[in-house]
PDB file of C-alpha atoms and ligand atoms in Angstrom:
ATOM      1  CA  MET A   1      68.798 -22.284-200.295  1.00 96.00           C
ATOM      2  CA  ARG A   2      66.388 -24.993-201.355  1.00 98.00           C
ATOM      3  CA  ILE A   3      62.632 -24.628-201.568  1.00 98.00           C
ATOM      4  CA  THR A   4      60.427 -27.721-201.648  1.00 98.00           C
ATOM      5  CA  PHE A   5      56.722 -27.608-202.457  1.00 98.00           C
ATOM      6  CA  LEU A   6      54.905 -30.082-200.199  1.00 98.00           C
ATOM      7  CA  GLY A   7      51.434 -29.627-201.700  1.00 97.00           C
ATOM      8  CA  HIS A   8      48.606 -27.057-201.280  1.00 98.00           C
ATOM      9  CA  ALA A   9      50.247 -24.039-199.550  1.00 98.00           C
ATOM     10  CA  ALA A  10      52.901 -26.063-197.704  1.00 98.00           C
ATOM     11  CA  VAL A  11      56.462 -25.062-198.503  1.00 98.00           C
ATOM     12  CA  LEU A  12      59.775 -26.014-196.878  1.00 98.00           C
ATOM     13  CA  LEU A  13      62.790 -23.692-197.034  1.00 98.00           C
ATOM     14  CA  GLU A  14      66.138 -25.298-196.288  1.00 98.00           C
ATOM     15  CA  GLY A  15      69.348 -23.363-195.870  1.00 98.00           C
ATOM     16  CA  SER A  16      71.315 -22.536-192.738  1.00 98.00           C
ATOM     17  CA  ARG A  17      67.881 -22.793-191.056  1.00 98.00           C
ATOM     18  CA  ARG A  18      64.790 -24.808-191.959  1.00 98.00           C
ATOM     19  CA  VAL A  19      61.508 -22.932-192.236  1.00 98.00           C
ATOM     20  CA  LEU A  20      58.242 -24.750-192.869  1.00 98.00           C
ATOM     21  CA  ILE A  21      55.229 -22.748-194.051  1.00 98.00           C
ATOM     22  CA  ASP A  22      51.553 -23.799-193.694  1.00 98.00           C
ATOM     23  CA  PRO A  23      52.261 -27.525-193.151  1.00 98.00           C
ATOM     24  CA  PHE A  24      48.910 -29.070-194.098  1.00 98.00           C
ATOM     25  CA  LEU A  25      49.981 -32.664-194.742  1.00 98.00           C
ATOM     26  CA  LYS A  26      48.007 -35.367-192.910  1.00 98.00           C
ATOM     27  CA  ASP A  27      44.576 -34.528-194.353  1.00 97.00           C
ATOM     28  CA  ASN A  28      45.912 -33.095-197.612  1.00 96.00           C
ATOM     29  CA  PRO A  29      45.163 -35.412-200.551  1.00 96.00           C
ATOM     30  CA  SER A  30      48.038 -33.836-202.529  1.00 95.00           C
ATOM     31  CA  ALA A  31      50.651 -33.876-199.742  1.00 96.00           C
ATOM     32  CA  ALA A  32      54.162 -34.905-200.725  1.00 92.00           C
ATOM     33  CA  CYS A  33      54.771 -36.579-197.368  1.00 96.00           C
ATOM     34  CA  ALA A  34      53.313 -37.357-193.953  1.00 97.00           C
ATOM     35  CA  PRO A  35      54.006 -34.952-191.069  1.00 97.00           C
ATOM     36  CA  SER A  36      56.301 -37.604-189.559  1.00 96.00           C
ATOM     37  CA  ALA A  37      58.607 -37.256-192.589  1.00 96.00           C
ATOM     38  CA  ILE A  38      59.472 -33.702-191.472  1.00 96.00           C
ATOM     39  CA  GLU A  39      62.457 -34.453-189.271  1.00 92.00           C
ATOM     40  CA  ALA A  40      64.037 -31.142-188.322  1.00 95.00           C
ATOM     41  CA  VAL A  41      62.539 -27.676-188.474  1.00 98.00           C
ATOM     42  CA  ASP A  42      63.577 -24.427-186.808  1.00 98.00           C
ATOM     43  CA  PHE A  43      60.486 -22.333-187.569  1.00 98.00           C
ATOM     44  CA  ILE A  44      56.917 -23.024-188.681  1.00 98.00           C
ATOM     45  CA  VAL A  45      55.099 -20.083-190.247  1.00 98.00           C
ATOM     46  CA  ILE A  46      51.283 -20.160-190.162  1.00 98.00           C
ATOM     47  CA  THR A  47      49.800 -17.548-192.504  1.00 98.00           C
ATOM     48  CA  HIS A  48      46.269 -17.683-191.033  1.00 98.00           C
ATOM     49  CA  ASP A  49      43.865 -19.679-188.927  1.00 98.00           C
ATOM     50  CA  HIS A  50      42.275 -22.009-191.469  1.00 98.00           C
ATOM     51  CA  PHE A  51      42.640 -25.781-191.212  1.00 98.00           C
ATOM     52  CA  ASP A  52      44.487 -26.079-194.523  1.00 98.00           C
ATOM     53  CA  HIS A  53      47.221 -23.745-193.215  1.00 98.00           C
ATOM     54  CA  VAL A  54      47.473 -24.547-189.497  1.00 98.00           C
ATOM     55  CA  GLY A  55      47.497 -28.187-190.599  1.00 98.00           C
ATOM     56  CA  ASP A  56      49.980 -30.281-188.645  1.00 98.00           C
ATOM     57  CA  SER A  57      51.901 -27.339-187.187  1.00 98.00           C
ATOM     58  CA  VAL A  58      51.345 -28.315-183.558  1.00 98.00           C
ATOM     59  CA  GLU A  59      52.376 -31.944-184.011  1.00 98.00           C
ATOM     60  CA  ILE A  60      55.514 -31.008-185.937  1.00 98.00           C
ATOM     61  CA  ALA A  61      56.433 -28.191-183.532  1.00 98.00           C
ATOM     62  CA  ALA A  62      55.967 -30.427-180.484  1.00 97.00           C
ATOM     63  CA  ARG A  63      58.145 -33.167-181.981  1.00 97.00           C
ATOM     64  CA  THR A  64      60.913 -31.015-183.475  1.00 98.00           C
ATOM     65  CA  GLY A  65      60.986 -28.065-181.066  1.00 98.00           C
ATOM     66  CA  ALA A  66      60.323 -25.682-183.947  1.00 98.00           C
ATOM     67  CA  VAL A  67      59.029 -22.226-183.037  1.00 98.00           C
ATOM     68  CA  ILE A  68      55.636 -21.375-184.541  1.00 98.00           C
ATOM     69  CA  VAL A  69      55.589 -17.857-186.030  1.00 98.00           C
ATOM     70  CA  ALA A  70      52.082 -16.527-186.625  1.00 98.00           C
ATOM     71  CA  ILE A  71      49.904 -13.490-186.110  1.00 98.00           C
ATOM     72  CA  HIS A  72      49.442 -12.651-182.425  1.00 98.00           C
ATOM     73  CA  GLU A  73      45.974 -14.200-181.920  1.00 98.00           C
ATOM     74  CA  VAL A  74      46.927 -17.465-183.634  1.00 98.00           C
ATOM     75  CA  ALA A  75      50.126 -17.688-181.579  1.00 98.00           C
ATOM     76  CA  MET A  76      48.123 -17.007-178.384  1.00 98.00           C
ATOM     77  CA  ARG A  77      45.434 -19.535-179.274  1.00 98.00           C
ATOM     78  CA  LEU A  78      47.972 -22.281-179.966  1.00 98.00           C
ATOM     79  CA  SER A  79      50.161 -21.582-176.929  1.00 97.00           C
ATOM     80  CA  ALA A  80      47.072 -21.619-174.651  1.00 97.00           C
ATOM     81  CA  ALA A  81      45.792 -24.901-176.094  1.00 98.00           C
ATOM     82  CA  TYR A  82      49.213 -26.558-176.488  1.00 98.00           C
ATOM     83  CA  PRO A  83      51.558 -25.203-173.793  1.00 97.00           C
ATOM     84  CA  GLN A  84      54.306 -27.596-174.945  1.00 96.00           C
ATOM     85  CA  VAL A  85      54.642 -25.640-178.199  1.00 97.00           C
ATOM     86  CA  LYS A  86      56.822 -22.533-178.561  1.00 98.00           C
ATOM     87  CA  THR A  87      55.199 -19.634-180.401  1.00 98.00           C
ATOM     88  CA  VAL A  88      56.075 -16.120-181.468  1.00 98.00           C
ATOM     89  CA  GLY A  89      53.237 -13.712-182.194  1.00 98.00           C
ATOM     90  CA  MET A  90      53.721 -11.009-184.800  1.00 98.00           C
ATOM     91  CA  ASN A  91      51.541  -8.472-186.518  1.00 98.00           C
ATOM     92  CA  ILE A  92      51.226  -7.033-189.987  1.00 98.00           C
ATOM     93  CA  GLY A  93      54.003  -4.594-190.801  1.00 98.00           C
ATOM     94  CA  GLU A  94      56.319  -6.112-188.220  1.00 98.00           C
ATOM     95  CA  THR A  95      59.711  -7.617-188.929  1.00 98.00           C
ATOM     96  CA  TYR A  96      60.956 -10.276-186.526  1.00 98.00           C
ATOM     97  CA  GLN A  97      64.444 -11.666-186.659  1.00 98.00           C
ATOM     98  CA  ALA A  98      65.663 -14.896-185.073  1.00 97.00           C
ATOM     99  CA  GLY A  99      68.417 -17.371-185.790  1.00 95.00           C
ATOM    100  CA  GLY A 100      69.532 -15.497-188.888  1.00 96.00           C
ATOM    101  CA  VAL A 101      66.039 -15.598-190.442  1.00 98.00           C
ATOM    102  CA  ILE A 102      64.112 -12.369-191.045  1.00 98.00           C
ATOM    103  CA  PHE A 103      60.318 -12.629-191.041  1.00 98.00           C
ATOM    104  CA  SER A 104      58.236  -9.686-192.290  1.00 98.00           C
ATOM    105  CA  MET A 105      54.475 -10.066-192.001  1.00 98.00           C
ATOM    106  CA  THR A 106      52.417  -8.642-194.856  1.00 98.00           C
ATOM    107  CA  PRO A 107      48.678  -8.093-195.269  1.00 98.00           C
ATOM    108  CA  ALA A 108      46.444 -10.606-197.015  1.00 98.00           C
ATOM    109  CA  VAL A 109      42.876 -10.012-198.159  1.00 98.00           C
ATOM    110  CA  HIS A 110      41.076 -13.101-196.911  1.00 98.00           C
ATOM    111  CA  SER A 111      39.449 -14.305-193.659  1.00 98.00           C
ATOM    112  CA  SER A 112      40.776 -16.153-190.626  1.00 98.00           C
ATOM    113  CA  GLY A 113      39.363 -18.110-187.685  1.00 98.00           C
ATOM    114  CA  SER A 114      41.358 -15.891-185.322  1.00 97.00           C
ATOM    115  CA  GLY A 115      43.536 -12.850-185.809  1.00 97.00           C
ATOM    116  CA  ALA A 116      43.871 -11.555-189.363  1.00 98.00           C
ATOM    117  CA  PRO A 117      45.114 -13.355-192.467  1.00 98.00           C
ATOM    118  CA  ALA A 118      48.680 -12.574-193.455  1.00 98.00           C
ATOM    119  CA  GLY A 119      51.479 -13.274-195.865  1.00 98.00           C
ATOM    120  CA  MET A 120      55.162 -13.478-194.994  1.00 98.00           C
ATOM    121  CA  VAL A 121      58.410 -12.330-196.530  1.00 98.00           C
ATOM    122  CA  ILE A 122      61.221 -14.584-195.312  1.00 98.00           C
ATOM    123  CA  ALA A 123      64.865 -13.695-195.818  1.00 98.00           C
ATOM    124  CA  LEU A 124      67.245 -16.593-195.392  1.00 98.00           C
ATOM    125  CA  ASP A 125      70.844 -16.972-196.598  1.00 97.00           C
ATOM    126  CA  GLY A 126      70.552 -13.924-198.860  1.00 96.00           C
ATOM    127  CA  CYS A 127      67.349 -15.137-200.555  1.00 98.00           C
ATOM    128  CA  ARG A 128      64.033 -13.390-200.127  1.00 98.00           C
ATOM    129  CA  ILE A 129      60.863 -15.494-200.385  1.00 98.00           C
ATOM    130  CA  TYR A 130      57.318 -14.086-200.306  1.00 98.00           C
ATOM    131  CA  HIS A 131      54.574 -16.537-199.346  1.00 98.00           C
ATOM    132  CA  ALA A 132      51.279 -14.743-199.987  1.00 98.00           C
ATOM    133  CA  GLY A 133      49.158 -17.012-197.791  1.00 98.00           C
ATOM    134  CA  ASP A 134      45.535 -17.038-198.930  1.00 98.00           C
ATOM    135  CA  THR A 135      44.654 -13.723-200.501  1.00 98.00           C
ATOM    136  CA  ALA A 136      42.893 -11.803-203.187  1.00 98.00           C
ATOM    137  CA  TYR A 137      44.999  -9.513-205.318  1.00 98.00           C
ATOM    138  CA  PHE A 138      45.502  -6.116-203.678  1.00 98.00           C
ATOM    139  CA  SER A 139      47.354  -3.179-205.205  1.00 98.00           C
ATOM    140  CA  ASP A 140      49.517  -2.656-202.102  1.00 98.00           C
ATOM    141  CA  MET A 141      51.436  -5.755-203.187  1.00 98.00           C
ATOM    142  CA  THR A 142      53.567  -3.223-205.089  1.00 98.00           C
ATOM    143  CA  LEU A 143      54.883  -2.065-201.682  1.00 98.00           C
ATOM    144  CA  ILE A 144      56.311  -5.480-200.778  1.00 98.00           C
ATOM    145  CA  PRO A 145      59.564  -5.121-202.767  1.00 98.00           C
ATOM    146  CA  ASP A 146      59.715  -1.416-201.815  1.00 98.00           C
ATOM    147  CA  LEU A 147      59.586  -2.305-198.122  1.00 98.00           C
ATOM    148  CA  TYR A 148      61.587  -5.516-198.004  1.00 98.00           C
ATOM    149  CA  GLY A 149      63.727  -5.559-201.152  1.00 98.00           C
ATOM    150  CA  GLU A 150      63.664  -7.543-204.346  1.00 98.00           C
ATOM    151  CA  ILE A 151      61.733 -10.780-204.065  1.00 98.00           C
ATOM    152  CA  ASP A 152      63.626 -13.789-205.396  1.00 98.00           C
ATOM    153  CA  LEU A 153      60.689 -16.159-205.281  1.00 98.00           C
ATOM    154  CA  ALA A 154      56.979 -15.588-204.687  1.00 98.00           C
ATOM    155  CA  CYS A 155      54.563 -18.371-203.741  1.00 98.00           C
ATOM    156  CA  LEU A 156      51.199 -17.183-205.074  1.00 98.00           C
ATOM    157  CA  PRO A 157      47.820 -18.914-204.799  1.00 98.00           C
ATOM    158  CA  ILE A 158      46.078 -19.498-208.141  1.00 98.00           C
ATOM    159  CA  GLY A 159      43.154 -21.834-207.358  1.00 96.00           C
ATOM    160  CA  GLY A 160      40.443 -19.185-207.822  1.00 95.00           C
ATOM    161  CA  HIS A 161      37.975 -20.586-205.291  1.00 94.00           C
ATOM    162  CA  TYR A 162      38.851 -19.047-201.856  1.00 92.00           C
ATOM    163  CA  VAL A 163      41.891 -17.208-203.260  1.00 96.00           C
ATOM    164  CA  MET A 164      43.296 -15.425-206.332  1.00 97.00           C
ATOM    165  CA  ASP A 165      42.612 -16.880-209.745  1.00 97.00           C
ATOM    166  CA  ILE A 166      45.142 -16.857-212.583  1.00 97.00           C
ATOM    167  CA  ARG A 167      44.173 -13.339-213.701  1.00 97.00           C
ATOM    168  CA  GLN A 168      44.699 -11.917-210.214  1.00 98.00           C
ATOM    169  CA  ALA A 169      47.898 -13.924-209.741  1.00 98.00           C
ATOM    170  CA  ALA A 170      49.203 -12.350-212.972  1.00 98.00           C
ATOM    171  CA  MET A 171      48.384  -8.900-211.576  1.00 98.00           C
ATOM    172  CA  ALA A 172      50.150  -9.861-208.333  1.00 98.00           C
ATOM    173  CA  THR A 173      53.202 -11.000-210.297  1.00 98.00           C
ATOM    174  CA  ARG A 174      53.354  -7.659-212.110  1.00 98.00           C
ATOM    175  CA  ALA A 175      52.999  -5.830-208.769  1.00 98.00           C
ATOM    176  CA  ILE A 176      55.713  -7.799-206.958  1.00 98.00           C
ATOM    177  CA  HIS A 177      57.960  -8.567-209.969  1.00 98.00           C
ATOM    178  CA  PRO A 178      59.718 -11.521-208.353  1.00 98.00           C
ATOM    179  CA  LYS A 179      62.419 -13.431-210.192  1.00 98.00           C
ATOM    180  CA  VAL A 180      60.430 -16.670-209.940  1.00 98.00           C
ATOM    181  CA  VAL A 181      56.787 -17.464-209.184  1.00 98.00           C
ATOM    182  CA  VAL A 182      55.775 -20.775-207.629  1.00 98.00           C
ATOM    183  CA  PRO A 183      52.004 -21.346-207.939  1.00 98.00           C
ATOM    184  CA  ILE A 184      50.359 -22.773-204.823  1.00 98.00           C
ATOM    185  CA  HIS A 185      46.878 -23.501-203.460  1.00 98.00           C
ATOM    186  CA  PHE A 186      45.540 -25.293-206.537  1.00 96.00           C
ATOM    187  CA  GLY A 187      44.711 -28.854-207.515  1.00 94.00           C
ATOM    188  CA  THR A 188      44.374 -30.107-203.954  1.00 95.00           C
ATOM    189  CA  TRP A 189      40.662 -30.656-204.507  1.00 94.00           C
ATOM    190  CA  PRO A 190      38.576 -30.414-207.710  1.00 94.00           C
ATOM    191  CA  THR A 191      37.141 -27.073-206.494  1.00 94.00           C
ATOM    192  CA  ILE A 192      40.547 -25.400-206.820  1.00 95.00           C
ATOM    193  CA  ALA A 193      41.711 -26.900-210.112  1.00 94.00           C
ATOM    194  CA  ALA A 194      43.883 -24.463-212.106  1.00 95.00           C
ATOM    195  CA  ASP A 195      46.418 -24.682-214.921  1.00 96.00           C
ATOM    196  CA  PRO A 196      49.709 -22.964-213.960  1.00 97.00           C
ATOM    197  CA  SER A 197      50.776 -22.840-217.628  1.00 96.00           C
ATOM    198  CA  MET A 198      48.099 -20.154-218.060  1.00 96.00           C
ATOM    199  CA  LEU A 199      49.888 -18.028-215.464  1.00 97.00           C
ATOM    200  CA  GLU A 200      53.169 -18.644-217.253  1.00 97.00           C
ATOM    201  CA  ALA A 201      51.648 -17.383-220.509  1.00 97.00           C
ATOM    202  CA  ALA A 202      50.146 -14.342-218.756  1.00 97.00           C
ATOM    203  CA  VAL A 203      53.334 -13.093-217.055  1.00 98.00           C
ATOM    204  CA  LYS A 204      56.034 -13.807-219.654  1.00 96.00           C
ATOM    205  CA  PRO A 205      58.984 -13.308-219.429  1.00 96.00           C
ATOM    206  CA  THR A 206      58.742 -13.761-215.641  1.00 97.00           C
ATOM    207  CA  ARG A 207      59.653 -17.317-214.791  1.00 98.00           C
ATOM    208  CA  VAL A 208      56.841 -19.483-213.409  1.00 98.00           C
ATOM    209  CA  ASN A 209      58.192 -22.625-211.807  1.00 98.00           C
ATOM    210  CA  ALA A 210      55.215 -24.885-211.197  1.00 97.00           C
ATOM    211  CA  MET A 211      56.192 -27.744-208.918  1.00 97.00           C
ATOM    212  CA  LYS A 212      54.516 -31.036-208.204  1.00 96.00           C
ATOM    213  CA  PRO A 213      54.271 -31.868-204.498  1.00 97.00           C
ATOM    214  CA  GLY A 214      57.675 -33.117-203.414  1.00 97.00           C
ATOM    215  CA  GLU A 215      59.640 -31.194-206.055  1.00 98.00           C
ATOM    216  CA  SER A 216      62.404 -28.758-205.087  1.00 98.00           C
ATOM    217  CA  LEU A 217      64.095 -25.739-206.560  1.00 98.00           C
ATOM    218  CA  ASP A 218      67.585 -24.515-205.593  1.00 97.00           C
ATOM    219  CA  LEU A 219      68.056 -20.755-205.439  1.00 94.00           C
TER     220      LEU A 219
HETATM  221 NI1   NI B   1      42.258 -19.653-195.989  1.00 75.87          NI
HETATM  222 MN1   MN B   2      43.535 -21.991-197.812  1.00 75.87          MN
END
């Protein structure tokens, strides 16, 4: 399984299925590529209803036939506005399985234009990825590996403004104890500048794999 960081909170998982998370590309100054560069996707996960997470989901879903997986209200809103797009609505605590991919929706402590903010644990080809979405640290993160199994890779926001800062992301890392942490949601704009090497220092010996937009990691 290959994970590619596309900038901000956008992440592409490629294995026997392709799962795109929070594809904010067109208006993202740090995007690795344009939405048109995303050629084939099976599922698009939207963690919550903010512009920097919904992003180009509708355009990519309409073009590729990908199914949008999001919390119920976001799925309803998008399917009402864009009937050409396929959506699946979930809720927090639910596990939804399709095409060999297992999606488990987790809480997130944040806000959302509709529905509630969420994170997602995605199991694909024997790898388990946790994308935290936008969130503050919350102590129930300790339950994520208890509920869903060991997390191979956690995408955690570190930008501080709007989301966790480095100190909270270190607490989240200790709560989830993933094998690898990929910092997200920083550096897109000056307001969310952060230095991922500070997270690395704070959580040693846990591996922090900071990626530049466009970089990949094979699990
Ligand atoms: Ni947000
Ligand atoms: Mn955000």
